Amino acid sequence: MLLLLALLMPIPSCAPATAVPASEANTLPWRGNESGAYRQGHKDGSGDKRAGRASAPKTGEGADYLLGYQDGYRYPNDNPWSRQRAYQLGQEYGRRDQLAGQTADPARHANVVPRAVRDEFIQGYRVSRR
């Protein structure tokens, strides 16, 4: 019985913690979730918090929206499109393209991030393809 319980317990991660630049120390860690619904929820949540309103996410918007709203309300000054996140998303898209056997072309996906962080996305993409 004890062996079964030990097998069911989560194994702690042995991966080293990555350093976060001081400019991003008060932001959320990258969740790998930057869907349109998440970003809209984040915008609504941070707007409510900064305006001093009670937490009141829109109903029926889905799980991504709700997670974004909660994150935005908790961290109203966080930008879900930070440079670090765009870089990491670029890496993810680069790895996906490589696994799919596609040519290295970050411009194919660059429109998934705002122009302000597009260079970081492209850098992350290129690093992942080396």
mmCIF file of the C-alpha atoms, coordinates in Angstrom:
data_MODEL
# 
_entry.id   MODEL 
# 
loop_
_atom_site.group_PDB 
_atom_site.id 
_atom_site.type_symbol 
_atom_site.label_atom_id 
_atom_site.label_alt_id 
_atom_site.label_comp_id 
_atom_site.label_asym_id 
_atom_site.label_entity_id 
_atom_site.label_seq_id 
_atom_site.pdbx_PDB_ins_code 
_atom_site.Cartn_x 
_atom_site.Cartn_y 
_atom_site.Cartn_z 
_atom_site.occupancy 
_atom_site.B_iso_or_equiv 
_atom_site.pdbx_formal_charge 
_atom_site.auth_seq_id 
_atom_site.auth_comp_id 
_atom_site.auth_asym_id 
_atom_site.auth_atom_id 
_atom_site.pdbx_PDB_model_num 
ATOM 1   C CA . MET A 1 1   ? 0.000   0.000  0.000   1.00 0.00 ? 1   MET A CA 1 
ATOM 2   C CA . LEU A 1 2   ? 2.800   2.417  0.878   1.00 0.00 ? 2   LEU A CA 1 
ATOM 3   C CA . LEU A 1 3   ? 4.560   1.618  -2.383  1.00 0.00 ? 3   LEU A CA 1 
ATOM 4   C CA . LEU A 1 4   ? 1.377   2.424  -4.305  1.00 0.00 ? 4   LEU A CA 1 
ATOM 5   C CA . LEU A 1 5   ? 1.048   5.761  -2.497  1.00 0.00 ? 5   LEU A CA 1 
ATOM 6   C CA . ALA A 1 6   ? 4.684   6.586  -3.194  1.00 0.00 ? 6   ALA A CA 1 
ATOM 7   C CA . LEU A 1 7   ? 4.157   5.893  -6.885  1.00 0.00 ? 7   LEU A CA 1 
ATOM 8   C CA . LEU A 1 8   ? 1.145   8.200  -7.002  1.00 0.00 ? 8   LEU A CA 1 
ATOM 9   C CA . MET A 1 9   ? 2.889   11.135 -5.334  1.00 0.00 ? 9   MET A CA 1 
ATOM 10  C CA . PRO A 1 10  ? 4.166   13.867 -7.655  1.00 0.00 ? 10  PRO A CA 1 
ATOM 11  C CA . ILE A 1 11  ? 7.881   13.909 -8.313  1.00 0.00 ? 11  ILE A CA 1 
ATOM 12  C CA . PRO A 1 12  ? 9.530   17.281 -7.641  1.00 0.00 ? 12  PRO A CA 1 
ATOM 13  C CA . SER A 1 13  ? 11.143  18.908 -10.624 1.00 0.00 ? 13  SER A CA 1 
ATOM 14  C CA . CYS A 1 14  ? 14.910  18.737 -10.857 1.00 0.00 ? 14  CYS A CA 1 
ATOM 15  C CA . ALA A 1 15  ? 15.079  21.393 -13.549 1.00 0.00 ? 15  ALA A CA 1 
ATOM 16  C CA . PRO A 1 16  ? 17.126  24.427 -12.544 1.00 0.00 ? 16  PRO A CA 1 
ATOM 17  C CA . ALA A 1 17  ? 15.250  27.656 -11.956 1.00 0.00 ? 17  ALA A CA 1 
ATOM 18  C CA . THR A 1 18  ? 15.727  30.179 -14.728 1.00 0.00 ? 18  THR A CA 1 
ATOM 19  C CA . ALA A 1 19  ? 16.809  33.695 -13.856 1.00 0.00 ? 19  ALA A CA 1 
ATOM 20  C CA . VAL A 1 20  ? 14.226  36.390 -14.468 1.00 0.00 ? 20  VAL A CA 1 
ATOM 21  C CA . PRO A 1 21  ? 15.436  39.863 -15.421 1.00 0.00 ? 21  PRO A CA 1 
ATOM 22  C CA . ALA A 1 22  ? 14.805  42.487 -12.727 1.00 0.00 ? 22  ALA A CA 1 
ATOM 23  C CA . SER A 1 23  ? 12.509  44.338 -15.153 1.00 0.00 ? 23  SER A CA 1 
ATOM 24  C CA . GLU A 1 24  ? 10.195  41.322 -15.110 1.00 0.00 ? 24  GLU A CA 1 
ATOM 25  C CA . ALA A 1 25  ? 10.452  40.326 -11.455 1.00 0.00 ? 25  ALA A CA 1 
ATOM 26  C CA . ASN A 1 26  ? 6.890   41.450 -10.664 1.00 0.00 ? 26  ASN A CA 1 
ATOM 27  C CA . THR A 1 27  ? 5.256   39.713 -13.594 1.00 0.00 ? 27  THR A CA 1 
ATOM 28  C CA . LEU A 1 28  ? 3.713   36.307 -13.857 1.00 0.00 ? 28  LEU A CA 1 
ATOM 29  C CA . PRO A 1 29  ? 5.847   33.419 -15.018 1.00 0.00 ? 29  PRO A CA 1 
ATOM 30  C CA . TRP A 1 30  ? 5.290   32.379 -18.622 1.00 0.00 ? 30  TRP A CA 1 
ATOM 31  C CA . ARG A 1 31  ? 2.281   30.094 -18.715 1.00 0.00 ? 31  ARG A CA 1 
ATOM 32  C CA . GLY A 1 32  ? 2.526   29.252 -22.373 1.00 0.00 ? 32  GLY A CA 1 
ATOM 33  C CA . ASN A 1 33  ? -1.011  30.534 -22.730 1.00 0.00 ? 33  ASN A CA 1 
ATOM 34  C CA . GLU A 1 34  ? -1.445  33.745 -24.605 1.00 0.00 ? 34  GLU A CA 1 
ATOM 35  C CA . SER A 1 35  ? -4.663  33.062 -26.466 1.00 0.00 ? 35  SER A CA 1 
ATOM 36  C CA . GLY A 1 36  ? -6.892  35.961 -27.437 1.00 0.00 ? 36  GLY A CA 1 
ATOM 37  C CA . ALA A 1 37  ? -9.347  34.987 -24.705 1.00 0.00 ? 37  ALA A CA 1 
ATOM 38  C CA . TYR A 1 38  ? -6.575  34.989 -22.080 1.00 0.00 ? 38  TYR A CA 1 
ATOM 39  C CA . ARG A 1 39  ? -5.329  38.408 -23.190 1.00 0.00 ? 39  ARG A CA 1 
ATOM 40  C CA . GLN A 1 40  ? -8.851  39.856 -23.176 1.00 0.00 ? 40  GLN A CA 1 
ATOM 41  C CA . GLY A 1 41  ? -9.471  38.447 -19.702 1.00 0.00 ? 41  GLY A CA 1 
ATOM 42  C CA . HIS A 1 42  ? -6.148  39.871 -18.509 1.00 0.00 ? 42  HIS A CA 1 
ATOM 43  C CA . LYS A 1 43  ? -7.038  43.272 -19.918 1.00 0.00 ? 43  LYS A CA 1 
ATOM 44  C CA . ASP A 1 44  ? -10.469 43.227 -18.260 1.00 0.00 ? 44  ASP A CA 1 
ATOM 45  C CA . GLY A 1 45  ? -9.106  41.990 -14.909 1.00 0.00 ? 45  GLY A CA 1 
ATOM 46  C CA . SER A 1 46  ? -6.259  44.484 -14.728 1.00 0.00 ? 46  SER A CA 1 
ATOM 47  C CA . GLY A 1 47  ? -8.608  47.291 -15.773 1.00 0.00 ? 47  GLY A CA 1 
ATOM 48  C CA . ASP A 1 48  ? -11.053 46.400 -12.994 1.00 0.00 ? 48  ASP A CA 1 
ATOM 49  C CA . LYS A 1 49  ? -8.271  46.229 -10.401 1.00 0.00 ? 49  LYS A CA 1 
ATOM 50  C CA . ARG A 1 50  ? -6.697  49.547 -11.443 1.00 0.00 ? 50  ARG A CA 1 
ATOM 51  C CA . ALA A 1 51  ? -10.127 51.217 -11.399 1.00 0.00 ? 51  ALA A CA 1 
ATOM 52  C CA . GLY A 1 52  ? -10.755 49.908 -7.861  1.00 0.00 ? 52  GLY A CA 1 
ATOM 53  C CA . ARG A 1 53  ? -13.694 47.725 -8.920  1.00 0.00 ? 53  ARG A CA 1 
ATOM 54  C CA . ALA A 1 54  ? -14.488 44.376 -7.349  1.00 0.00 ? 54  ALA A CA 1 
ATOM 55  C CA . SER A 1 55  ? -13.452 41.267 -9.235  1.00 0.00 ? 55  SER A CA 1 
ATOM 56  C CA . ALA A 1 56  ? -16.258 40.550 -11.710 1.00 0.00 ? 56  ALA A CA 1 
ATOM 57  C CA . PRO A 1 57  ? -15.167 38.502 -14.732 1.00 0.00 ? 57  PRO A CA 1 
ATOM 58  C CA . LYS A 1 58  ? -17.624 38.122 -17.597 1.00 0.00 ? 58  LYS A CA 1 
ATOM 59  C CA . THR A 1 59  ? -19.462 34.824 -17.450 1.00 0.00 ? 59  THR A CA 1 
ATOM 60  C CA . GLY A 1 60  ? -19.521 32.336 -20.296 1.00 0.00 ? 60  GLY A CA 1 
ATOM 61  C CA . GLU A 1 61  ? -16.173 33.440 -21.768 1.00 0.00 ? 61  GLU A CA 1 
ATOM 62  C CA . GLY A 1 62  ? -14.324 30.181 -21.157 1.00 0.00 ? 62  GLY A CA 1 
ATOM 63  C CA . ALA A 1 63  ? -11.414 28.941 -19.074 1.00 0.00 ? 63  ALA A CA 1 
ATOM 64  C CA . ASP A 1 64  ? -8.708  30.936 -20.881 1.00 0.00 ? 64  ASP A CA 1 
ATOM 65  C CA . TYR A 1 65  ? -10.607 34.177 -20.330 1.00 0.00 ? 65  TYR A CA 1 
ATOM 66  C CA . LEU A 1 66  ? -11.186 33.400 -16.652 1.00 0.00 ? 66  LEU A CA 1 
ATOM 67  C CA . LEU A 1 67  ? -7.517  32.523 -16.074 1.00 0.00 ? 67  LEU A CA 1 
ATOM 68  C CA . GLY A 1 68  ? -6.480  35.726 -17.840 1.00 0.00 ? 68  GLY A CA 1 
ATOM 69  C CA . TYR A 1 69  ? -8.948  37.774 -15.794 1.00 0.00 ? 69  TYR A CA 1 
ATOM 70  C CA . GLN A 1 70  ? -7.679  36.306 -12.520 1.00 0.00 ? 70  GLN A CA 1 
ATOM 71  C CA . ASP A 1 71  ? -4.056  36.903 -13.504 1.00 0.00 ? 71  ASP A CA 1 
ATOM 72  C CA . GLY A 1 72  ? -4.824  40.458 -14.600 1.00 0.00 ? 72  GLY A CA 1 
ATOM 73  C CA . TYR A 1 73  ? -6.707  41.217 -11.412 1.00 0.00 ? 73  TYR A CA 1 
ATOM 74  C CA . ARG A 1 74  ? -3.899  39.769 -9.266  1.00 0.00 ? 74  ARG A CA 1 
ATOM 75  C CA . TYR A 1 75  ? -1.122  41.447 -11.269 1.00 0.00 ? 75  TYR A CA 1 
ATOM 76  C CA . PRO A 1 76  ? -2.691  44.569 -12.793 1.00 0.00 ? 76  PRO A CA 1 
ATOM 77  C CA . ASN A 1 77  ? 0.614   46.010 -14.002 1.00 0.00 ? 77  ASN A CA 1 
ATOM 78  C CA . ASP A 1 78  ? 1.783   42.829 -15.699 1.00 0.00 ? 78  ASP A CA 1 
ATOM 79  C CA . ASN A 1 79  ? 1.979   42.911 -19.486 1.00 0.00 ? 79  ASN A CA 1 
ATOM 80  C CA . PRO A 1 80  ? 1.091   39.493 -20.879 1.00 0.00 ? 80  PRO A CA 1 
ATOM 81  C CA . TRP A 1 81  ? 3.249   40.337 -23.888 1.00 0.00 ? 81  TRP A CA 1 
ATOM 82  C CA . SER A 1 82  ? 6.547   40.992 -22.177 1.00 0.00 ? 82  SER A CA 1 
ATOM 83  C CA . ARG A 1 83  ? 9.758   40.616 -24.164 1.00 0.00 ? 83  ARG A CA 1 
ATOM 84  C CA . GLN A 1 84  ? 10.647  37.460 -22.265 1.00 0.00 ? 84  GLN A CA 1 
ATOM 85  C CA . ARG A 1 85  ? 7.325   35.850 -23.079 1.00 0.00 ? 85  ARG A CA 1 
ATOM 86  C CA . ALA A 1 86  ? 7.543   36.770 -26.752 1.00 0.00 ? 86  ALA A CA 1 
ATOM 87  C CA . TYR A 1 87  ? 11.048  35.271 -26.880 1.00 0.00 ? 87  TYR A CA 1 
ATOM 88  C CA . GLN A 1 88  ? 9.847   32.050 -25.252 1.00 0.00 ? 88  GLN A CA 1 
ATOM 89  C CA . LEU A 1 89  ? 6.867   31.852 -27.592 1.00 0.00 ? 89  LEU A CA 1 
ATOM 90  C CA . GLY A 1 90  ? 9.236   32.290 -30.535 1.00 0.00 ? 90  GLY A CA 1 
ATOM 91  C CA . GLN A 1 91  ? 11.298  29.371 -29.229 1.00 0.00 ? 91  GLN A CA 1 
ATOM 92  C CA . GLU A 1 92  ? 8.178   27.234 -28.981 1.00 0.00 ? 92  GLU A CA 1 
ATOM 93  C CA . TYR A 1 93  ? 7.089   28.023 -32.534 1.00 0.00 ? 93  TYR A CA 1 
ATOM 94  C CA . GLY A 1 94  ? 10.619  27.357 -33.795 1.00 0.00 ? 94  GLY A CA 1 
ATOM 95  C CA . ARG A 1 95  ? 10.666  23.931 -32.119 1.00 0.00 ? 95  ARG A CA 1 
ATOM 96  C CA . ARG A 1 96  ? 7.229   23.095 -33.524 1.00 0.00 ? 96  ARG A CA 1 
ATOM 97  C CA . ASP A 1 97  ? 8.288   24.020 -37.046 1.00 0.00 ? 97  ASP A CA 1 
ATOM 98  C CA . GLN A 1 98  ? 11.483  22.008 -36.720 1.00 0.00 ? 98  GLN A CA 1 
ATOM 99  C CA . LEU A 1 99  ? 9.594   18.924 -35.513 1.00 0.00 ? 99  LEU A CA 1 
ATOM 100 C CA . ALA A 1 100 ? 7.146   19.341 -38.392 1.00 0.00 ? 100 ALA A CA 1 
ATOM 101 C CA . GLY A 1 101 ? 10.037  19.508 -40.870 1.00 0.00 ? 101 GLY A CA 1 
ATOM 102 C CA . GLN A 1 102 ? 9.174   23.042 -41.985 1.00 0.00 ? 102 GLN A CA 1 
ATOM 103 C CA . THR A 1 103 ? 11.738  25.558 -43.161 1.00 0.00 ? 103 THR A CA 1 
ATOM 104 C CA . ALA A 1 104 ? 12.908  28.139 -40.643 1.00 0.00 ? 104 ALA A CA 1 
ATOM 105 C CA . ASP A 1 105 ? 10.695  31.166 -41.269 1.00 0.00 ? 105 ASP A CA 1 
ATOM 106 C CA . PRO A 1 106 ? 9.746   33.167 -38.157 1.00 0.00 ? 106 PRO A CA 1 
ATOM 107 C CA . ALA A 1 107 ? 7.797   35.633 -40.316 1.00 0.00 ? 107 ALA A CA 1 
ATOM 108 C CA . ARG A 1 108 ? 5.243   32.857 -40.898 1.00 0.00 ? 108 ARG A CA 1 
ATOM 109 C CA . HIS A 1 109 ? 4.141   33.269 -37.247 1.00 0.00 ? 109 HIS A CA 1 
ATOM 110 C CA . ALA A 1 110 ? 5.265   36.796 -36.330 1.00 0.00 ? 110 ALA A CA 1 
ATOM 111 C CA . ASN A 1 111 ? 1.697   38.087 -36.329 1.00 0.00 ? 111 ASN A CA 1 
ATOM 112 C CA . VAL A 1 112 ? 0.931   36.062 -33.179 1.00 0.00 ? 112 VAL A CA 1 
ATOM 113 C CA . VAL A 1 113 ? 2.646   38.767 -31.115 1.00 0.00 ? 113 VAL A CA 1 
ATOM 114 C CA . PRO A 1 114 ? 2.266   42.562 -31.117 1.00 0.00 ? 114 PRO A CA 1 
ATOM 115 C CA . ARG A 1 115 ? 4.795   44.599 -33.104 1.00 0.00 ? 115 ARG A CA 1 
ATOM 116 C CA . ALA A 1 116 ? 6.378   45.909 -29.889 1.00 0.00 ? 116 ALA A CA 1 
ATOM 117 C CA . VAL A 1 117 ? 7.765   42.455 -29.071 1.00 0.00 ? 117 VAL A CA 1 
ATOM 118 C CA . ARG A 1 118 ? 8.091   40.974 -32.566 1.00 0.00 ? 118 ARG A CA 1 
ATOM 119 C CA . ASP A 1 119 ? 11.907  41.222 -32.605 1.00 0.00 ? 119 ASP A CA 1 
ATOM 120 C CA . GLU A 1 120 ? 12.110  39.158 -29.400 1.00 0.00 ? 120 GLU A CA 1 
ATOM 121 C CA . PHE A 1 121 ? 9.761   36.562 -30.911 1.00 0.00 ? 121 PHE A CA 1 
ATOM 122 C CA . ILE A 1 122 ? 11.972  36.288 -34.006 1.00 0.00 ? 122 ILE A CA 1 
ATOM 123 C CA . GLN A 1 123 ? 15.145  36.019 -31.887 1.00 0.00 ? 123 GLN A CA 1 
ATOM 124 C CA . GLY A 1 124 ? 13.617  33.197 -29.831 1.00 0.00 ? 124 GLY A CA 1 
ATOM 125 C CA . TYR A 1 125 ? 12.510  31.426 -32.984 1.00 0.00 ? 125 TYR A CA 1 
ATOM 126 C CA . ARG A 1 126 ? 15.975  31.617 -34.521 1.00 0.00 ? 126 ARG A CA 1 
ATOM 127 C CA . VAL A 1 127 ? 17.718  30.414 -31.353 1.00 0.00 ? 127 VAL A CA 1 
ATOM 128 C CA . SER A 1 128 ? 15.494  27.346 -31.216 1.00 0.00 ? 128 SER A CA 1 
ATOM 129 C CA . ARG A 1 129 ? 16.406  26.399 -34.790 1.00 0.00 ? 129 ARG A CA 1 
ATOM 130 C CA . ARG A 1 130 ? 20.205  26.336 -34.297 1.00 0.00 ? 130 ARG A CA 1 
# 
